[in-house]
Amino acid sequence: MADVKVTVPEIQARKQGGEKITVLTAYDYPWALLVDRAGIDMVLVGDSLGMVVLGYPDTVSVSMDEMVHHLKAVSRAVVRALVVVDMPFGSYNVSVEKAIENANRLMKEGRADAVKLEGGCPMAETVAALVRAGIPVQGHIGLTPQTASALGGFKVQGQSAEAARSLIADARALAAAGCFSIVLEAIPAPIARLITEAVAVPTIGIGAGGDCDGQVLVIHDMLGLFDRFTPKFVKQYARISETVAEAIEAYKRDVQAGCFPEACHSFSMKSDELDKLLP
Ligand code: KIV
């Protein structure tokens, strides 16, 4: 895989090109290395960080400092993929100026290539201002975890004709405001398809069926590393927790039984030096 950096225009062009866009989350250096080396197009430093890495009950608790800290580690690892970072709750809902200030920090300190924020029509003004400031923005509509309680919990969105119409209007407003792509989360597949047809920018689905222009998953979900709950839309490609638990138990057994370390894991020294120590 050539290490030529993926760009925003390249992602946008995929809408016509037909090749599906692949996106996975990463929150630290080793996982970002693995994701990038596998040729995934976009690495998302999602605020799912709060739940799958930091142990918070939700994504609302995640701070700007925490996002910057993890983003920096990811940026140090990624050579090829486009690095997109979530603007955490509270970092873009105070004022447009504050949103630009926080996005600047994610771009300058964290070395992000683009930011993502949640919300439809009400966010259009903020998106337009960020784009005018030279910051590529990815939208996120449907189930927006930062405002899940206002949506009645982690539920599928857009299931009535009226709600679906409103999601289509949201997507159009975000595209018109300049978003280079839009994440569609937990939306019925036929509605995600209508949205994908309605906008000129790529849609990235998560629980939104197979007709989106790309797909994203939380890496801890698809690797079986987070077991507090697994959404219906997750396909588990591995069960890493079980492998890790088995390895830790084997290590514990070996230490207790005196089977680890073996000679090959130990350092020796010259016998004459050792003799000088012994009585
Ligand atoms: O925070 C996150 O990981 C996300 C994805 C679920 C799209 O927003």
Short mmCIF file of C-alpha atoms and ligand atoms in Angstrom, two decimals:
data_model
loop_
_atom_site.label_atom_id
_atom_site.label_comp_id
_atom_site.label_asym_id
_atom_site.label_seq_id
_atom_site.Cartn_x
_atom_site.Cartn_y
_atom_site.Cartn_z
CA MET A 1 0.00 0.00 0.00
CA ALA A 2 1.56 3.30 -1.14
CA ASP A 3 1.83 5.90 1.62
CA VAL A 4 0.13 8.66 -0.38
CA LYS A 5 -2.09 10.66 1.95
CA VAL A 6 -5.85 10.39 1.39
CA THR A 7 -7.34 13.85 0.80
CA VAL A 8 -10.76 15.42 1.26
CA PRO A 9 -11.29 15.87 -2.53
CA GLU A 10 -10.38 12.20 -3.04
CA ILE A 11 -13.04 11.16 -0.52
CA GLN A 12 -15.58 13.42 -2.23
CA ALA A 13 -14.70 11.97 -5.66
CA ARG A 14 -15.52 8.46 -4.42
CA LYS A 15 -19.21 9.38 -4.64
CA GLN A 16 -18.85 9.20 -8.42
CA GLY A 17 -16.07 6.60 -8.53
CA GLY A 18 -18.15 3.96 -6.82
CA GLU A 19 -15.37 2.51 -4.61
CA LYS A 20 -16.80 2.32 -1.10
CA ILE A 21 -15.12 4.44 1.58
CA THR A 22 -13.79 2.53 4.59
CA VAL A 23 -13.66 4.16 8.02
CA LEU A 24 -12.69 2.82 11.44
CA THR A 25 -12.16 4.54 14.77
CA ALA A 26 -8.81 4.57 16.58
CA TYR A 27 -7.84 6.30 19.80
CA ASP A 28 -4.14 5.55 20.27
CA TYR A 29 -0.85 4.92 18.48
CA PRO A 30 -0.77 1.10 18.14
CA TRP A 31 -4.36 0.71 16.91
CA ALA A 32 -4.03 3.68 14.55
CA LEU A 33 -0.90 2.05 13.06
CA LEU A 34 -2.82 -1.18 12.43
CA VAL A 35 -5.81 0.60 10.89
CA ASP A 36 -3.64 2.78 8.66
CA ARG A 37 -1.40 -0.09 7.55
CA ALA A 38 -4.52 -2.07 6.55
CA GLY A 39 -5.35 0.68 4.04
CA ILE A 40 -8.51 2.03 5.71
CA ASP A 41 -9.37 5.39 4.08
CA MET A 42 -10.33 7.42 7.16
CA VAL A 43 -9.36 7.06 10.81
CA LEU A 44 -11.98 8.59 13.06
CA VAL A 45 -10.89 9.66 16.52
CA GLY A 46 -14.47 9.42 17.70
CA ASP A 47 -15.78 10.64 21.01
CA SER A 48 -16.86 7.00 21.46
CA LEU A 49 -13.41 7.21 23.08
CA GLY A 50 -15.29 8.17 26.25
CA MET A 51 -17.21 4.90 26.38
CA VAL A 52 -14.85 2.30 24.91
CA VAL A 53 -11.52 3.58 26.27
CA LEU A 54 -12.10 5.99 29.16
CA GLY A 55 -14.98 4.13 30.85
CA TYR A 56 -17.46 7.03 30.91
CA PRO A 57 -21.16 6.16 30.75
CA ASP A 58 -21.64 8.28 27.61
CA THR A 59 -19.85 10.51 25.10
CA VAL A 60 -21.02 13.77 26.71
CA SER A 61 -18.34 13.56 29.40
CA VAL A 62 -15.42 13.70 26.94
CA SER A 63 -13.39 16.93 27.13
CA MET A 64 -11.41 18.85 24.52
CA ASP A 65 -8.16 18.02 26.35
CA GLU A 66 -8.95 14.30 26.20
CA MET A 67 -9.75 14.49 22.47
CA VAL A 68 -6.52 16.41 21.75
CA HIS A 69 -4.45 13.93 23.80
CA HIS A 70 -5.77 10.88 21.92
CA LEU A 71 -5.82 12.63 18.55
CA LYS A 72 -2.12 13.47 18.89
CA ALA A 73 -1.27 9.79 19.44
CA VAL A 74 -3.32 8.77 16.38
CA SER A 75 -1.82 11.51 14.19
CA ARG A 76 1.69 10.35 15.10
CA ALA A 77 0.82 6.89 13.74
CA VAL A 78 -1.18 7.63 10.59
CA VAL A 79 0.68 8.12 7.32
CA ARG A 80 -2.00 7.50 4.69
CA ALA A 81 -5.56 7.73 6.04
CA LEU A 82 -7.50 10.97 6.45
CA VAL A 83 -7.63 11.70 10.18
CA VAL A 84 -11.06 12.96 11.28
CA VAL A 85 -11.74 13.94 14.88
CA ASP A 86 -15.01 14.40 16.75
CA MET A 87 -15.64 17.81 18.26
CA PRO A 88 -16.72 16.83 21.79
CA PHE A 89 -20.00 17.94 23.36
CA GLY A 90 -19.74 21.55 24.54
CA SER A 91 -16.97 22.48 22.11
CA TYR A 92 -19.23 23.79 19.30
CA ASN A 93 -22.61 24.62 20.87
CA VAL A 94 -21.63 27.82 22.72
CA SER A 95 -20.89 30.08 19.76
CA VAL A 96 -19.55 29.91 16.22
CA GLU A 97 -16.36 31.68 17.42
CA LYS A 98 -15.83 29.08 20.15
CA ALA A 99 -16.40 26.29 17.62
CA ILE A 100 -13.72 27.74 15.30
CA GLU A 101 -11.33 28.18 18.24
CA ASN A 102 -11.78 24.55 19.34
CA ALA A 103 -11.58 23.20 15.77
CA ASN A 104 -8.37 25.21 15.24
CA ARG A 105 -6.91 23.51 18.30
CA LEU A 106 -7.81 20.05 16.96
CA MET A 107 -6.17 20.92 13.61
CA LYS A 108 -3.05 22.69 14.97
CA GLU A 109 -2.26 20.79 18.18
CA GLY A 110 -3.82 17.46 17.25
CA ARG A 111 -2.89 17.52 13.54
CA ALA A 112 -6.38 16.43 12.42
CA ASP A 113 -7.24 16.63 8.72
CA ALA A 114 -10.92 17.31 9.41
CA VAL A 115 -13.42 17.61 12.26
CA LYS A 116 -16.80 15.92 12.72
CA LEU A 117 -19.77 17.39 14.55
CA GLU A 118 -23.25 16.12 15.31
CA GLY A 119 -26.54 17.70 14.23
CA GLY A 120 -28.45 18.72 11.11
CA CYS A 121 -30.10 22.03 10.09
CA PRO A 122 -29.30 23.86 13.36
CA MET A 123 -25.59 23.19 12.79
CA ALA A 124 -25.49 24.55 9.22
CA GLU A 125 -24.31 28.03 10.25
CA THR A 126 -21.47 26.59 12.37
CA VAL A 127 -20.44 24.19 9.58
CA ALA A 128 -20.37 27.03 7.03
CA ALA A 129 -18.22 29.17 9.36
CA LEU A 130 -15.76 26.32 9.99
CA VAL A 131 -15.49 25.60 6.26
CA ARG A 132 -14.92 29.34 5.57
CA ALA A 133 -12.14 29.18 8.19
CA GLY A 134 -10.47 26.43 6.13
CA ILE A 135 -11.51 23.49 8.30
CA PRO A 136 -12.99 20.46 6.49
CA VAL A 137 -16.14 19.27 8.30
CA GLN A 138 -17.89 15.90 8.38
CA GLY A 139 -21.54 15.96 9.46
CA HIS A 140 -23.28 13.33 11.59
CA ILE A 141 -27.07 12.85 11.65
CA GLY A 142 -29.60 10.21 12.69
CA LEU A 143 -28.68 8.76 16.07
CA THR A 144 -26.37 11.43 17.46
CA PRO A 145 -24.93 9.97 20.69
CA GLN A 146 -24.09 13.39 22.24
CA THR A 147 -27.82 14.20 22.32
CA ALA A 148 -29.11 10.63 22.70
CA SER A 149 -31.14 11.50 25.80
CA ALA A 150 -33.04 14.18 23.86
CA LEU A 151 -33.72 11.56 21.16
CA GLY A 152 -35.14 9.15 23.76
CA GLY A 153 -32.03 6.96 24.02
CA PHE A 154 -29.87 4.99 21.60
CA LYS A 155 -32.70 4.36 19.12
CA VAL A 156 -33.13 4.04 15.37
CA GLN A 157 -34.04 7.44 13.87
CA GLY A 158 -36.18 8.46 10.89
CA GLN A 159 -38.72 5.67 11.11
CA SER A 160 -41.77 7.84 10.33
CA ALA A 161 -42.24 9.65 6.99
CA GLU A 162 -42.06 12.99 8.84
CA ALA A 163 -38.84 12.09 10.70
CA ALA A 164 -37.31 10.76 7.47
CA ARG A 165 -38.19 14.02 5.63
CA SER A 166 -36.51 15.97 8.40
CA LEU A 167 -33.33 13.81 8.11
CA ILE A 168 -33.23 14.43 4.35
CA ALA A 169 -33.54 18.18 5.03
CA ASP A 170 -30.72 17.90 7.61
CA ALA A 171 -28.43 16.17 5.12
CA ARG A 172 -29.19 18.74 2.41
CA ALA A 173 -28.50 21.62 4.83
CA LEU A 174 -25.16 20.09 5.90
CA ALA A 175 -24.10 19.47 2.29
CA ALA A 176 -25.10 23.03 1.32
CA ALA A 177 -23.12 24.38 4.29
CA GLY A 178 -20.01 22.65 2.96
CA CYS A 179 -19.66 19.30 4.77
CA PHE A 180 -17.38 17.05 2.72
CA SER A 181 -19.20 13.92 3.91
CA ILE A 182 -21.97 12.96 6.31
CA VAL A 183 -22.18 10.09 8.81
CA LEU A 184 -25.64 8.47 8.91
CA GLU A 185 -26.13 6.55 12.17
CA ALA A 186 -28.98 4.12 12.94
CA ILE A 187 -31.29 5.08 10.09
CA PRO A 188 -33.53 2.62 8.18
CA ALA A 189 -31.68 1.42 5.06
CA PRO A 190 -34.25 2.81 2.56
CA ILE A 191 -34.04 6.28 4.17
CA ALA A 192 -30.21 6.20 4.16
CA ARG A 193 -30.44 5.34 0.47
CA LEU A 194 -32.76 8.33 -0.18
CA ILE A 195 -30.35 10.61 1.72
CA THR A 196 -27.39 9.21 -0.23
CA GLU A 197 -29.22 9.99 -3.49
CA ALA A 198 -30.28 13.44 -2.25
CA VAL A 199 -26.80 14.84 -1.52
CA ALA A 200 -23.71 15.28 -3.70
CA VAL A 201 -21.30 14.44 -0.86
CA PRO A 202 -20.52 10.89 0.31
CA THR A 203 -22.56 9.34 3.11
CA ILE A 204 -20.81 7.09 5.63
CA GLY A 205 -23.20 4.63 7.24
CA ILE A 206 -23.20 3.00 10.64
CA GLY A 207 -26.40 1.03 11.06
CA ALA A 208 -27.72 2.65 7.89
CA GLY A 209 -27.68 -0.22 5.39
CA GLY A 210 -25.48 -1.03 2.44
CA ASP A 211 -26.36 1.80 0.05
CA CYS A 212 -24.26 4.49 1.76
CA ASP A 213 -21.07 5.57 0.00
CA GLY A 214 -18.96 4.16 2.85
CA GLN A 215 -19.14 2.43 6.22
CA VAL A 216 -17.75 3.18 9.67
CA LEU A 217 -17.51 1.01 12.78
CA VAL A 218 -16.09 1.54 16.25
CA ILE A 219 -12.97 -0.64 16.29
CA HIS A 220 -13.61 -1.92 19.83
CA ASP A 221 -17.06 -3.15 18.69
CA MET A 222 -15.89 -4.92 15.53
CA LEU A 223 -12.97 -6.58 17.33
CA GLY A 224 -15.06 -7.69 20.31
CA LEU A 225 -13.11 -5.49 22.73
CA PHE A 226 -16.08 -3.71 24.29
CA ASP A 227 -18.74 -5.89 25.85
CA ARG A 228 -20.93 -3.43 27.79
CA PHE A 229 -23.32 -3.69 24.83
CA THR A 230 -23.07 -4.52 21.13
CA PRO A 231 -25.44 -2.64 18.82
CA LYS A 232 -27.39 -4.71 16.23
CA PHE A 233 -25.50 -3.01 13.40
CA VAL A 234 -22.09 -4.25 14.55
CA LYS A 235 -20.46 -7.22 12.84
CA GLN A 236 -17.86 -8.75 15.12
CA TYR A 237 -14.84 -9.72 13.02
CA ALA A 238 -12.89 -11.04 16.03
CA ARG A 239 -13.32 -11.76 19.72
CA ILE A 240 -10.13 -10.10 20.97
CA SER A 241 -11.30 -9.86 24.61
CA GLU A 242 -11.39 -13.65 24.85
CA THR A 243 -7.91 -14.01 23.33
CA VAL A 244 -6.51 -11.37 25.69
CA ALA A 245 -8.21 -12.92 28.74
CA GLU A 246 -6.77 -16.35 27.86
CA ALA A 247 -3.28 -14.87 27.47
CA ILE A 248 -3.49 -13.05 30.83
CA GLU A 249 -4.69 -16.22 32.59
CA ALA A 250 -1.86 -18.25 30.99
CA TYR A 251 0.69 -15.65 32.18
CA LYS A 252 -0.73 -15.76 35.71
CA ARG A 253 -0.58 -19.60 35.74
CA ASP A 254 3.02 -19.58 34.43
CA VAL A 255 4.21 -17.07 37.05
CA GLN A 256 2.49 -18.92 39.88
CA ALA A 257 3.89 -22.27 38.69
CA GLY A 258 7.42 -20.87 38.23
CA CYS A 259 7.30 -21.60 34.45
CA PHE A 260 7.94 -17.97 33.52
CA PRO A 261 10.49 -16.53 33.08
CA GLU A 262 12.57 -19.27 31.46
CA ALA A 263 16.33 -19.06 30.82
CA CYS A 264 15.67 -17.54 27.39
CA HIS A 265 13.86 -14.59 29.04
CA SER A 266 16.67 -13.97 31.58
CA PHE A 267 20.05 -12.19 31.45
CA SER A 268 23.26 -13.95 32.44
CA MET A 269 26.61 -12.47 33.55
CA LYS A 270 30.25 -13.54 33.42
CA SER A 271 30.88 -16.23 36.03
CA ASP A 272 34.14 -14.55 37.27
CA GLU A 273 32.17 -11.38 38.06
CA LEU A 274 29.55 -13.41 39.84
CA ASP A 275 32.24 -15.34 41.77
CA LYS A 276 33.57 -12.05 43.15
CA LEU A 277 30.22 -11.50 44.81
CA LEU A 278 29.84 -14.94 46.30
CA PRO A 279 31.53 -15.76 49.63
O1 KIV B 1 -17.70 8.59 18.11
C1 KIV B 1 -17.74 7.76 17.19
O2 KIV B 1 -17.02 6.74 17.17
C2 KIV B 1 -18.65 8.01 16.08
C3 KIV B 1 -18.94 6.88 15.17
C4 KIV B 1 -19.89 5.95 15.81
C5 KIV B 1 -19.44 7.35 13.84
O3 KIV B 1 -19.18 9.07 15.97
#
